[in-house]
């Protein structure tokens, strides 16, 4: 078993997720890790992918390693290094940061999913570009469950309507929902936000509206709050610092 700092940190995060899933009566295999790679050079991303692949293999999981990028500029810079693994189906890349309309075409060739659709105009623009590129892009609706002004995301009260809009568009497949947990030490408040996202997901999936039946993903939980998210049915937890170490201040 090869070990390296990134391998050891990944194993520790995976153990946290497994413990939280087991405590919630869930199958740990139903929770995937997404490695949030912002500010990491391509070289360290590839090292983390290798570690994640070997860790997954030791668990009998041969699925792709999931990466998340926040900025199109960084995504494009790392695209050459990731092209091979993505083409081989060994890596999937999700956009997890705010997306401007004028960056959609730059983003599309490198991503397998977009987690940050928070308004219908953006959904329409991405759908149109994806359809033109003969793609069907997996997307999630980002919801601002905490109501913090600094956070992106549609308001919970508008999330179901946006999801139904997205689900009906050619060029997009509604995969589920994403949120960033409240920035507070109040664990009850953080968990309540994750519970809100879960309720939105359940309402949409149960709605019977076109394109909604597969929208089961809940991308929520980060290095500091992933246990609370797993307890509320997270299917993807997005981890950065717990895997790569602290980021330099920006
Ligand atoms: C940076 C980031 C993460 C990971 O955060 P950590 O606290 O470093 O684990 C997850 N999601 C999004 C959207 C991020 O920008």
PDB file of C-alpha atoms and ligand atoms in Angstrom:
ATOM      1  CA  UNK A   1       0.000   0.000   0.000  1.00  0.00           C
ATOM      2  CA  UNK A   2       1.676   3.235  -1.114  1.00  0.00           C
ATOM      3  CA  UNK A   3       1.521   5.982   1.440  1.00  0.00           C
ATOM      4  CA  UNK A   4       2.053   9.692   1.073  1.00  0.00           C
ATOM      5  CA  UNK A   5       0.705  12.637   3.026  1.00  0.00           C
ATOM      6  CA  UNK A   6      -2.152  13.089   0.573  1.00  0.00           C
ATOM      7  CA  UNK A   7      -2.963   9.385   0.683  1.00  0.00           C
ATOM      8  CA  UNK A   8      -3.037   9.407   4.487  1.00  0.00           C
ATOM      9  CA  UNK A   9      -5.245  12.498   4.611  1.00  0.00           C
ATOM     10  CA  UNK A  10      -7.603  11.028   2.030  1.00  0.00           C
ATOM     11  CA  UNK A  11      -7.850   7.812   4.016  1.00  0.00           C
ATOM     12  CA  UNK A  12      -8.656   9.833   7.149  1.00  0.00           C
ATOM     13  CA  UNK A  13     -11.403  11.775   5.348  1.00  0.00           C
ATOM     14  CA  UNK A  14     -12.811   8.583   3.893  1.00  0.00           C
ATOM     15  CA  UNK A  15     -12.902   7.061   7.386  1.00  0.00           C
ATOM     16  CA  UNK A  16     -14.805  10.106   8.671  1.00  0.00           C
ATOM     17  CA  UNK A  17     -17.357   9.730   5.872  1.00  0.00           C
ATOM     18  CA  UNK A  18     -17.678   5.988   6.445  1.00  0.00           C
ATOM     19  CA  UNK A  19     -18.205   6.468  10.186  1.00  0.00           C
ATOM     20  CA  UNK A  20     -20.832   9.165   9.609  1.00  0.00           C
ATOM     21  CA  UNK A  21     -22.655   7.018   7.050  1.00  0.00           C
ATOM     22  CA  UNK A  22     -22.644   3.991   9.324  1.00  0.00           C
ATOM     23  CA  UNK A  23     -23.892   6.082  12.251  1.00  0.00           C
ATOM     24  CA  UNK A  24     -26.765   7.268  10.025  1.00  0.00           C
ATOM     25  CA  UNK A  25     -27.628   3.734   8.954  1.00  0.00           C
ATOM     26  CA  UNK A  26     -26.427   4.412   5.418  1.00  0.00           C
ATOM     27  CA  UNK A  27     -24.175   2.441   3.076  1.00  0.00           C
ATOM     28  CA  UNK A  28     -20.803   4.283   2.991  1.00  0.00           C
ATOM     29  CA  UNK A  29     -20.547   3.414  -0.711  1.00  0.00           C
ATOM     30  CA  UNK A  30     -23.457   5.788  -1.333  1.00  0.00           C
ATOM     31  CA  UNK A  31     -21.296   8.799  -0.439  1.00  0.00           C
ATOM     32  CA  UNK A  32     -18.642   9.928  -2.922  1.00  0.00           C
ATOM     33  CA  UNK A  33     -15.748  12.260  -2.198  1.00  0.00           C
ATOM     34  CA  UNK A  34     -15.197  15.226  -4.485  1.00  0.00           C
ATOM     35  CA  UNK A  35     -11.698  16.692  -4.246  1.00  0.00           C
ATOM     36  CA  UNK A  36     -11.943  20.484  -4.276  1.00  0.00           C
ATOM     37  CA  UNK A  37      -8.751  21.425  -6.112  1.00  0.00           C
ATOM     38  CA  UNK A  38      -8.785  25.221  -6.089  1.00  0.00           C
ATOM     39  CA  UNK A  39      -5.264  26.735  -5.890  1.00  0.00           C
ATOM     40  CA  UNK A  40      -3.662  23.276  -6.304  1.00  0.00           C
ATOM     41  CA  UNK A  41      -1.228  22.818  -9.177  1.00  0.00           C
ATOM     42  CA  UNK A  42      -1.956  20.134 -11.771  1.00  0.00           C
ATOM     43  CA  UNK A  43       0.885  18.037 -10.345  1.00  0.00           C
ATOM     44  CA  UNK A  44      -0.637  17.818  -6.871  1.00  0.00           C
ATOM     45  CA  UNK A  45      -4.081  17.227  -8.355  1.00  0.00           C
ATOM     46  CA  UNK A  46      -2.730  14.252 -10.306  1.00  0.00           C
ATOM     47  CA  UNK A  47      -0.982  12.942  -7.169  1.00  0.00           C
ATOM     48  CA  UNK A  48      -4.283  13.160  -5.300  1.00  0.00           C
ATOM     49  CA  UNK A  49      -6.081  11.393  -8.152  1.00  0.00           C
ATOM     50  CA  UNK A  50      -3.536   8.553  -7.979  1.00  0.00           C
ATOM     51  CA  UNK A  51      -3.976   8.292  -4.216  1.00  0.00           C
ATOM     52  CA  UNK A  52      -7.769   8.400  -4.486  1.00  0.00           C
ATOM     53  CA  UNK A  53      -7.725   5.737  -7.202  1.00  0.00           C
ATOM     54  CA  UNK A  54      -5.622   3.378  -5.105  1.00  0.00           C
ATOM     55  CA  UNK A  55      -7.671   4.018  -1.984  1.00  0.00           C
ATOM     56  CA  UNK A  56     -10.904   3.375  -3.907  1.00  0.00           C
ATOM     57  CA  UNK A  57      -9.500   0.206  -5.449  1.00  0.00           C
ATOM     58  CA  UNK A  58      -8.653  -1.123  -1.995  1.00  0.00           C
ATOM     59  CA  UNK A  59     -12.356  -0.727  -1.205  1.00  0.00           C
ATOM     60  CA  UNK A  60     -13.507  -2.465  -4.375  1.00  0.00           C
ATOM     61  CA  UNK A  61     -14.575   0.820  -5.941  1.00  0.00           C
ATOM     62  CA  UNK A  62     -13.383   1.304  -9.517  1.00  0.00           C
ATOM     63  CA  UNK A  63     -15.489   4.375 -10.268  1.00  0.00           C
ATOM     64  CA  UNK A  64     -13.993   7.649 -11.469  1.00  0.00           C
ATOM     65  CA  UNK A  65     -12.323  10.097  -9.094  1.00  0.00           C
ATOM     66  CA  UNK A  66     -14.402  13.242  -8.737  1.00  0.00           C
ATOM     67  CA  UNK A  67     -12.704  16.648  -8.850  1.00  0.00           C
ATOM     68  CA  UNK A  68     -14.210  20.100  -8.362  1.00  0.00           C
ATOM     69  CA  UNK A  69     -12.901  23.420  -9.674  1.00  0.00           C
ATOM     70  CA  UNK A  70     -14.127  26.886  -8.708  1.00  0.00           C
ATOM     71  CA  UNK A  71     -12.798  29.046 -11.507  1.00  0.00           C
ATOM     72  CA  UNK A  72     -12.901  28.524 -15.248  1.00  0.00           C
ATOM     73  CA  UNK A  73      -9.427  30.030 -15.561  1.00  0.00           C
ATOM     74  CA  UNK A  74      -7.943  27.375 -13.266  1.00  0.00           C
ATOM     75  CA  UNK A  75      -9.984  24.666 -14.935  1.00  0.00           C
ATOM     76  CA  UNK A  76      -8.587  25.619 -18.344  1.00  0.00           C
ATOM     77  CA  UNK A  77      -5.036  25.770 -16.978  1.00  0.00           C
ATOM     78  CA  UNK A  78      -5.290  22.209 -15.631  1.00  0.00           C
ATOM     79  CA  UNK A  79      -7.261  20.861 -18.597  1.00  0.00           C
ATOM     80  CA  UNK A  80      -4.246  19.469 -20.502  1.00  0.00           C
ATOM     81  CA  UNK A  81      -3.156  17.447 -17.467  1.00  0.00           C
ATOM     82  CA  UNK A  82      -6.674  16.132 -16.900  1.00  0.00           C
ATOM     83  CA  UNK A  83      -7.686  15.434 -20.504  1.00  0.00           C
ATOM     84  CA  UNK A  84      -6.273  11.898 -20.590  1.00  0.00           C
ATOM     85  CA  UNK A  85      -7.798  10.693 -17.301  1.00  0.00           C
ATOM     86  CA  UNK A  86     -11.142  12.346 -18.168  1.00  0.00           C
ATOM     87  CA  UNK A  87     -11.230  10.763 -21.634  1.00  0.00           C
ATOM     88  CA  UNK A  88     -10.430   7.388 -20.065  1.00  0.00           C
ATOM     89  CA  UNK A  89     -13.327   7.780 -17.650  1.00  0.00           C
ATOM     90  CA  UNK A  90     -10.992   7.689 -14.639  1.00  0.00           C
ATOM     91  CA  UNK A  91     -11.695  11.281 -13.601  1.00  0.00           C
ATOM     92  CA  UNK A  92     -14.811  13.449 -13.591  1.00  0.00           C
ATOM     93  CA  UNK A  93     -14.607  17.200 -13.155  1.00  0.00           C
ATOM     94  CA  UNK A  94     -17.394  19.308 -11.728  1.00  0.00           C
ATOM     95  CA  UNK A  95     -17.561  23.072 -11.787  1.00  0.00           C
ATOM     96  CA  UNK A  96     -18.342  24.094  -8.181  1.00  0.00           C
ATOM     97  CA  UNK A  97     -17.818  27.867  -8.355  1.00  0.00           C
ATOM     98  CA  UNK A  98     -19.778  30.758  -9.764  1.00  0.00           C
ATOM     99  CA  UNK A  99     -20.021  30.649 -13.526  1.00  0.00           C
ATOM    100  CA  UNK A 100     -20.276  33.698 -15.743  1.00  0.00           C
ATOM    101  CA  UNK A 101     -22.117  33.324 -19.008  1.00  0.00           C
ATOM    102  CA  UNK A 102     -19.144  34.438 -21.073  1.00  0.00           C
ATOM    103  CA  UNK A 103     -17.097  31.501 -19.688  1.00  0.00           C
ATOM    104  CA  UNK A 104     -19.526  28.712 -20.563  1.00  0.00           C
ATOM    105  CA  UNK A 105     -17.841  27.715 -23.817  1.00  0.00           C
ATOM    106  CA  UNK A 106     -14.417  27.601 -22.139  1.00  0.00           C
ATOM    107  CA  UNK A 107     -15.777  25.425 -19.374  1.00  0.00           C
ATOM    108  CA  UNK A 108     -17.748  22.899 -21.386  1.00  0.00           C
ATOM    109  CA  UNK A 109     -15.022  20.710 -22.939  1.00  0.00           C
ATOM    110  CA  UNK A 110     -13.383  19.948 -19.578  1.00  0.00           C
ATOM    111  CA  UNK A 111     -16.293  19.393 -17.238  1.00  0.00           C
ATOM    112  CA  UNK A 112     -18.581  16.438 -16.786  1.00  0.00           C
ATOM    113  CA  UNK A 113     -20.921  18.357 -14.503  1.00  0.00           C
ATOM    114  CA  UNK A 114     -21.898  21.802 -13.257  1.00  0.00           C
ATOM    115  CA  UNK A 115     -23.053  22.119  -9.635  1.00  0.00           C
ATOM    116  CA  UNK A 116     -23.776  25.847  -9.503  1.00  0.00           C
ATOM    117  CA  UNK A 117     -26.882  26.607 -11.529  1.00  0.00           C
ATOM    118  CA  UNK A 118     -28.671  29.248  -9.465  1.00  0.00           C
ATOM    119  CA  UNK A 119     -30.857  31.109 -11.967  1.00  0.00           C
ATOM    120  CA  UNK A 120     -32.895  30.257 -15.022  1.00  0.00           C
ATOM    121  CA  UNK A 121     -31.013  32.626 -17.335  1.00  0.00           C
ATOM    122  CA  UNK A 122     -27.771  30.764 -16.598  1.00  0.00           C
ATOM    123  CA  UNK A 123     -29.496  27.411 -17.062  1.00  0.00           C
ATOM    124  CA  UNK A 124     -30.870  28.529 -20.416  1.00  0.00           C
ATOM    125  CA  UNK A 125     -27.474  29.743 -21.605  1.00  0.00           C
ATOM    126  CA  UNK A 126     -25.654  26.562 -20.536  1.00  0.00           C
ATOM    127  CA  UNK A 127     -28.361  24.381 -22.062  1.00  0.00           C
ATOM    128  CA  UNK A 128     -28.141  26.189 -25.367  1.00  0.00           C
ATOM    129  CA  UNK A 129     -24.331  25.911 -25.526  1.00  0.00           C
ATOM    130  CA  UNK A 130     -24.394  22.247 -24.440  1.00  0.00           C
ATOM    131  CA  UNK A 131     -27.019  21.365 -27.031  1.00  0.00           C
ATOM    132  CA  UNK A 132     -24.991  23.139 -29.700  1.00  0.00           C
ATOM    133  CA  UNK A 133     -21.974  21.030 -28.683  1.00  0.00           C
ATOM    134  CA  UNK A 134     -24.152  17.890 -28.852  1.00  0.00           C
ATOM    135  CA  UNK A 135     -23.690  17.406 -25.111  1.00  0.00           C
ATOM    136  CA  UNK A 136     -26.084  16.602 -22.312  1.00  0.00           C
ATOM    137  CA  UNK A 137     -24.486  18.145 -19.236  1.00  0.00           C
ATOM    138  CA  UNK A 138     -25.207  16.927 -15.714  1.00  0.00           C
ATOM    139  CA  UNK A 139     -26.163  19.915 -13.586  1.00  0.00           C
ATOM    140  CA  UNK A 140     -27.199  20.615 -10.018  1.00  0.00           C
ATOM    141  CA  UNK A 141     -29.211  23.493  -8.684  1.00  0.00           C
ATOM    142  CA  UNK A 142     -27.250  25.450  -6.069  1.00  0.00           C
ATOM    143  CA  UNK A 143     -29.408  26.533  -3.147  1.00  0.00           C
ATOM    144  CA  UNK A 144     -28.466  29.142  -0.538  1.00  0.00           C
ATOM    145  CA  UNK A 145     -29.863  27.291   2.460  1.00  0.00           C
ATOM    146  CA  UNK A 146     -28.329  29.639   5.051  1.00  0.00           C
ATOM    147  CA  UNK A 147     -29.523  32.860   3.455  1.00  0.00           C
ATOM    148  CA  UNK A 148     -26.056  34.393   3.999  1.00  0.00           C
ATOM    149  CA  UNK A 149     -25.644  37.296   1.616  1.00  0.00           C
ATOM    150  CA  UNK A 150     -22.093  36.325   0.683  1.00  0.00           C
ATOM    151  CA  UNK A 151     -23.288  32.998  -0.679  1.00  0.00           C
ATOM    152  CA  UNK A 152     -24.549  32.181  -4.150  1.00  0.00           C
ATOM    153  CA  UNK A 153     -27.554  30.012  -4.734  1.00  0.00           C
ATOM    154  CA  UNK A 154     -31.250  30.280  -5.345  1.00  0.00           C
ATOM    155  CA  UNK A 155     -33.449  30.903  -2.310  1.00  0.00           C
ATOM    156  CA  UNK A 156     -34.980  27.708  -0.909  1.00  0.00           C
ATOM    157  CA  UNK A 157     -38.469  29.033  -1.707  1.00  0.00           C
ATOM    158  CA  UNK A 158     -37.561  29.312  -5.410  1.00  0.00           C
ATOM    159  CA  UNK A 159     -35.499  26.129  -5.687  1.00  0.00           C
ATOM    160  CA  UNK A 160     -38.244  23.726  -6.728  1.00  0.00           C
ATOM    161  CA  UNK A 161     -39.395  25.985  -9.563  1.00  0.00           C
ATOM    162  CA  UNK A 162     -35.823  26.444 -10.803  1.00  0.00           C
ATOM    163  CA  UNK A 163     -35.218  22.693 -10.660  1.00  0.00           C
ATOM    164  CA  UNK A 164     -38.306  22.004 -12.742  1.00  0.00           C
ATOM    165  CA  UNK A 165     -37.185  24.607 -15.265  1.00  0.00           C
ATOM    166  CA  UNK A 166     -33.703  23.061 -15.508  1.00  0.00           C
ATOM    167  CA  UNK A 167     -35.067  19.530 -15.754  1.00  0.00           C
ATOM    168  CA  UNK A 168     -37.155  20.417 -18.788  1.00  0.00           C
ATOM    169  CA  UNK A 169     -34.253  21.857 -20.827  1.00  0.00           C
ATOM    170  CA  UNK A 170     -32.627  19.973 -23.701  1.00  0.00           C
ATOM    171  CA  UNK A 171     -28.864  19.871 -23.228  1.00  0.00           C
ATOM    172  CA  UNK A 172     -29.062  19.491 -19.440  1.00  0.00           C
ATOM    173  CA  UNK A 173     -29.791  16.589 -17.117  1.00  0.00           C
ATOM    174  CA  UNK A 174     -30.852  17.554 -13.629  1.00  0.00           C
ATOM    175  CA  UNK A 175     -28.638  15.404 -11.388  1.00  0.00           C
ATOM    176  CA  UNK A 176     -29.516  16.939  -8.041  1.00  0.00           C
ATOM    177  CA  UNK A 177     -28.769  19.796  -5.655  1.00  0.00           C
ATOM    178  CA  UNK A 178     -25.755  21.516  -4.117  1.00  0.00           C
ATOM    179  CA  UNK A 179     -25.218  23.831  -1.176  1.00  0.00           C
ATOM    180  CA  UNK A 180     -22.507  25.350   0.986  1.00  0.00           C
ATOM    181  CA  UNK A 181     -23.272  24.971   4.687  1.00  0.00           C
ATOM    182  CA  UNK A 182     -23.837  27.907   7.003  1.00  0.00           C
ATOM    183  CA  UNK A 183     -20.684  29.530   8.311  1.00  0.00           C
ATOM    184  CA  UNK A 184     -21.292  29.116  12.029  1.00  0.00           C
ATOM    185  CA  UNK A 185     -20.218  26.916  14.919  1.00  0.00           C
ATOM    186  CA  UNK A 186     -23.878  26.169  15.605  1.00  0.00           C
ATOM    187  CA  UNK A 187     -24.034  22.580  14.399  1.00  0.00           C
ATOM    188  CA  UNK A 188     -27.809  22.466  14.714  1.00  0.00           C
ATOM    189  CA  UNK A 189     -28.113  25.409  12.311  1.00  0.00           C
ATOM    190  CA  UNK A 190     -25.667  23.867   9.838  1.00  0.00           C
ATOM    191  CA  UNK A 191     -27.514  20.574   9.892  1.00  0.00           C
ATOM    192  CA  UNK A 192     -30.877  22.315   9.464  1.00  0.00           C
ATOM    193  CA  UNK A 193     -29.582  23.844   6.226  1.00  0.00           C
ATOM    194  CA  UNK A 194     -28.564  20.431   4.914  1.00  0.00           C
ATOM    195  CA  UNK A 195     -31.974  19.124   5.911  1.00  0.00           C
ATOM    196  CA  UNK A 196     -33.568  21.908   3.855  1.00  0.00           C
ATOM    197  CA  UNK A 197     -31.630  20.806   0.766  1.00  0.00           C
ATOM    198  CA  UNK A 198     -32.681  17.221   1.327  1.00  0.00           C
ATOM    199  CA  UNK A 199     -36.345  18.242   1.588  1.00  0.00           C
ATOM    200  CA  UNK A 200     -36.097  20.209  -1.659  1.00  0.00           C
ATOM    201  CA  UNK A 201     -34.540  17.199  -3.366  1.00  0.00           C
ATOM    202  CA  UNK A 202     -37.230  14.876  -2.060  1.00  0.00           C
ATOM    203  CA  UNK A 203     -40.004  17.227  -3.188  1.00  0.00           C
ATOM    204  CA  UNK A 204     -38.555  17.550  -6.688  1.00  0.00           C
ATOM    205  CA  UNK A 205     -37.935  13.827  -7.131  1.00  0.00           C
ATOM    206  CA  UNK A 206     -41.458  13.051  -5.933  1.00  0.00           C
ATOM    207  CA  UNK A 207     -43.026  15.711  -8.159  1.00  0.00           C
ATOM    208  CA  UNK A 208     -43.248  13.558 -11.246  1.00  0.00           C
ATOM    209  CA  UNK A 209     -42.248  16.585 -13.351  1.00  0.00           C
ATOM    210  CA  UNK A 210     -40.375  15.769 -16.579  1.00  0.00           C
ATOM    211  CA  UNK A 211     -36.673  15.075 -16.039  1.00  0.00           C
ATOM    212  CA  UNK A 212     -36.797  15.101 -12.238  1.00  0.00           C
ATOM    213  CA  UNK A 213     -36.895  11.414 -11.362  1.00  0.00           C
ATOM    214  CA  UNK A 214     -33.087  10.998 -11.375  1.00  0.00           C
ATOM    215  CA  UNK A 215     -32.256  14.191  -9.486  1.00  0.00           C
ATOM    216  CA  UNK A 216     -31.034  12.345  -6.404  1.00  0.00           C
ATOM    217  CA  UNK A 217     -27.590  13.890  -5.821  1.00  0.00           C
ATOM    218  CA  UNK A 218     -27.028  16.009  -2.728  1.00  0.00           C
ATOM    219  CA  UNK A 219     -23.628  17.704  -2.959  1.00  0.00           C
ATOM    220  CA  UNK A 220     -23.102  19.126   0.524  1.00  0.00           C
ATOM    221  CA  UNK A 221     -20.598  19.037   3.337  1.00  0.00           C
ATOM    222  CA  UNK A 222     -16.956  20.174   3.287  1.00  0.00           C
ATOM    223  CA  UNK A 223     -13.883  19.454   5.434  1.00  0.00           C
ATOM    224  CA  UNK A 224     -15.436  21.060   8.517  1.00  0.00           C
ATOM    225  CA  UNK A 225     -19.020  19.866   8.375  1.00  0.00           C
ATOM    226  CA  UNK A 226     -19.145  16.692   6.309  1.00  0.00           C
ATOM    227  CA  UNK A 227     -20.509  14.515   9.149  1.00  0.00           C
ATOM    228  CA  UNK A 228     -23.599  16.711   9.417  1.00  0.00           C
ATOM    229  CA  UNK A 229     -24.152  16.527   5.659  1.00  0.00           C
ATOM    230  CA  UNK A 230     -23.782  12.751   5.545  1.00  0.00           C
ATOM    231  CA  UNK A 231     -26.338  12.504   8.355  1.00  0.00           C
ATOM    232  CA  UNK A 232     -28.742  14.429   6.081  1.00  0.00           C
ATOM    233  CA  UNK A 233     -28.223  12.111   3.091  1.00  0.00           C
ATOM    234  CA  UNK A 234     -25.332  13.802   1.241  1.00  0.00           C
ATOM    235  CA  UNK A 235     -24.269  11.735  -1.779  1.00  0.00           C
ATOM    236  CA  UNK A 236     -21.202  13.877  -2.563  1.00  0.00           C
ATOM    237  CA  UNK A 237     -19.030  15.644   0.007  1.00  0.00           C
ATOM    238  CA  UNK A 238     -16.594  18.254  -1.299  1.00  0.00           C
ATOM    239  CA  UNK A 239     -13.263  18.261   0.509  1.00  0.00           C
ATOM    240  CA  UNK A 240     -10.323  20.586   0.008  1.00  0.00           C
ATOM    241  CA  UNK A 241      -8.223  21.405   3.041  1.00  0.00           C
ATOM    242  CA  UNK A 242      -8.745  18.010   4.699  1.00  0.00           C
ATOM    243  CA  UNK A 243      -7.056  16.413   1.672  1.00  0.00           C
ATOM    244  CA  UNK A 244      -4.592  19.017   0.407  1.00  0.00           C
ATOM    245  CA  UNK A 245      -3.816  20.885   3.624  1.00  0.00           C
ATOM    246  CA  UNK A 246      -4.482  24.548   4.286  1.00  0.00           C
ATOM    247  CA  UNK A 247      -4.699  26.811   1.240  1.00  0.00           C
ATOM    248  CA  UNK A 248      -2.574  29.914   1.026  1.00  0.00           C
ATOM    249  CA  UNK A 249      -4.629  33.019   1.807  1.00  0.00           C
ATOM    250  CA  UNK A 250      -5.923  34.704  -1.365  1.00  0.00           C
TER     251      UNK A 250
HETATM  252  C1  LIG B   1     -13.202  25.209  -1.374  1.00  0.00           C
HETATM  253  C2  LIG B   1     -14.535  24.564  -1.524  1.00  0.00           C
HETATM  254  C3  LIG B   1     -14.832  23.343  -0.900  1.00  0.00           C
HETATM  255  C4  LIG B   1     -13.861  22.632   0.013  1.00  0.00           C
HETATM  256  O1  LIG B   1     -13.717  23.354   1.190  1.00  0.00           O
HETATM  257  P1  LIG B   1     -12.765  22.836   2.370  1.00  0.00           P
HETATM  258  O2  LIG B   1     -13.266  23.557   3.553  1.00  0.00           O
HETATM  259  O3  LIG B   1     -11.382  23.219   1.970  1.00  0.00           O
HETATM  260  O4  LIG B   1     -12.935  21.383   2.454  1.00  0.00           O
HETATM  261  C5  LIG B   1     -16.076  22.782  -1.131  1.00  0.00           C
HETATM  262  N1  LIG B   1     -16.997  23.389  -1.908  1.00  0.00           N
HETATM  263  C6  LIG B   1     -16.750  24.560  -2.522  1.00  0.00           C
HETATM  264  C7  LIG B   1     -17.803  25.167  -3.365  1.00  0.00           C
HETATM  265  C8  LIG B   1     -15.521  25.188  -2.339  1.00  0.00           C
HETATM  266  O5  LIG B   1     -15.292  26.370  -2.930  1.00  0.00           O
END
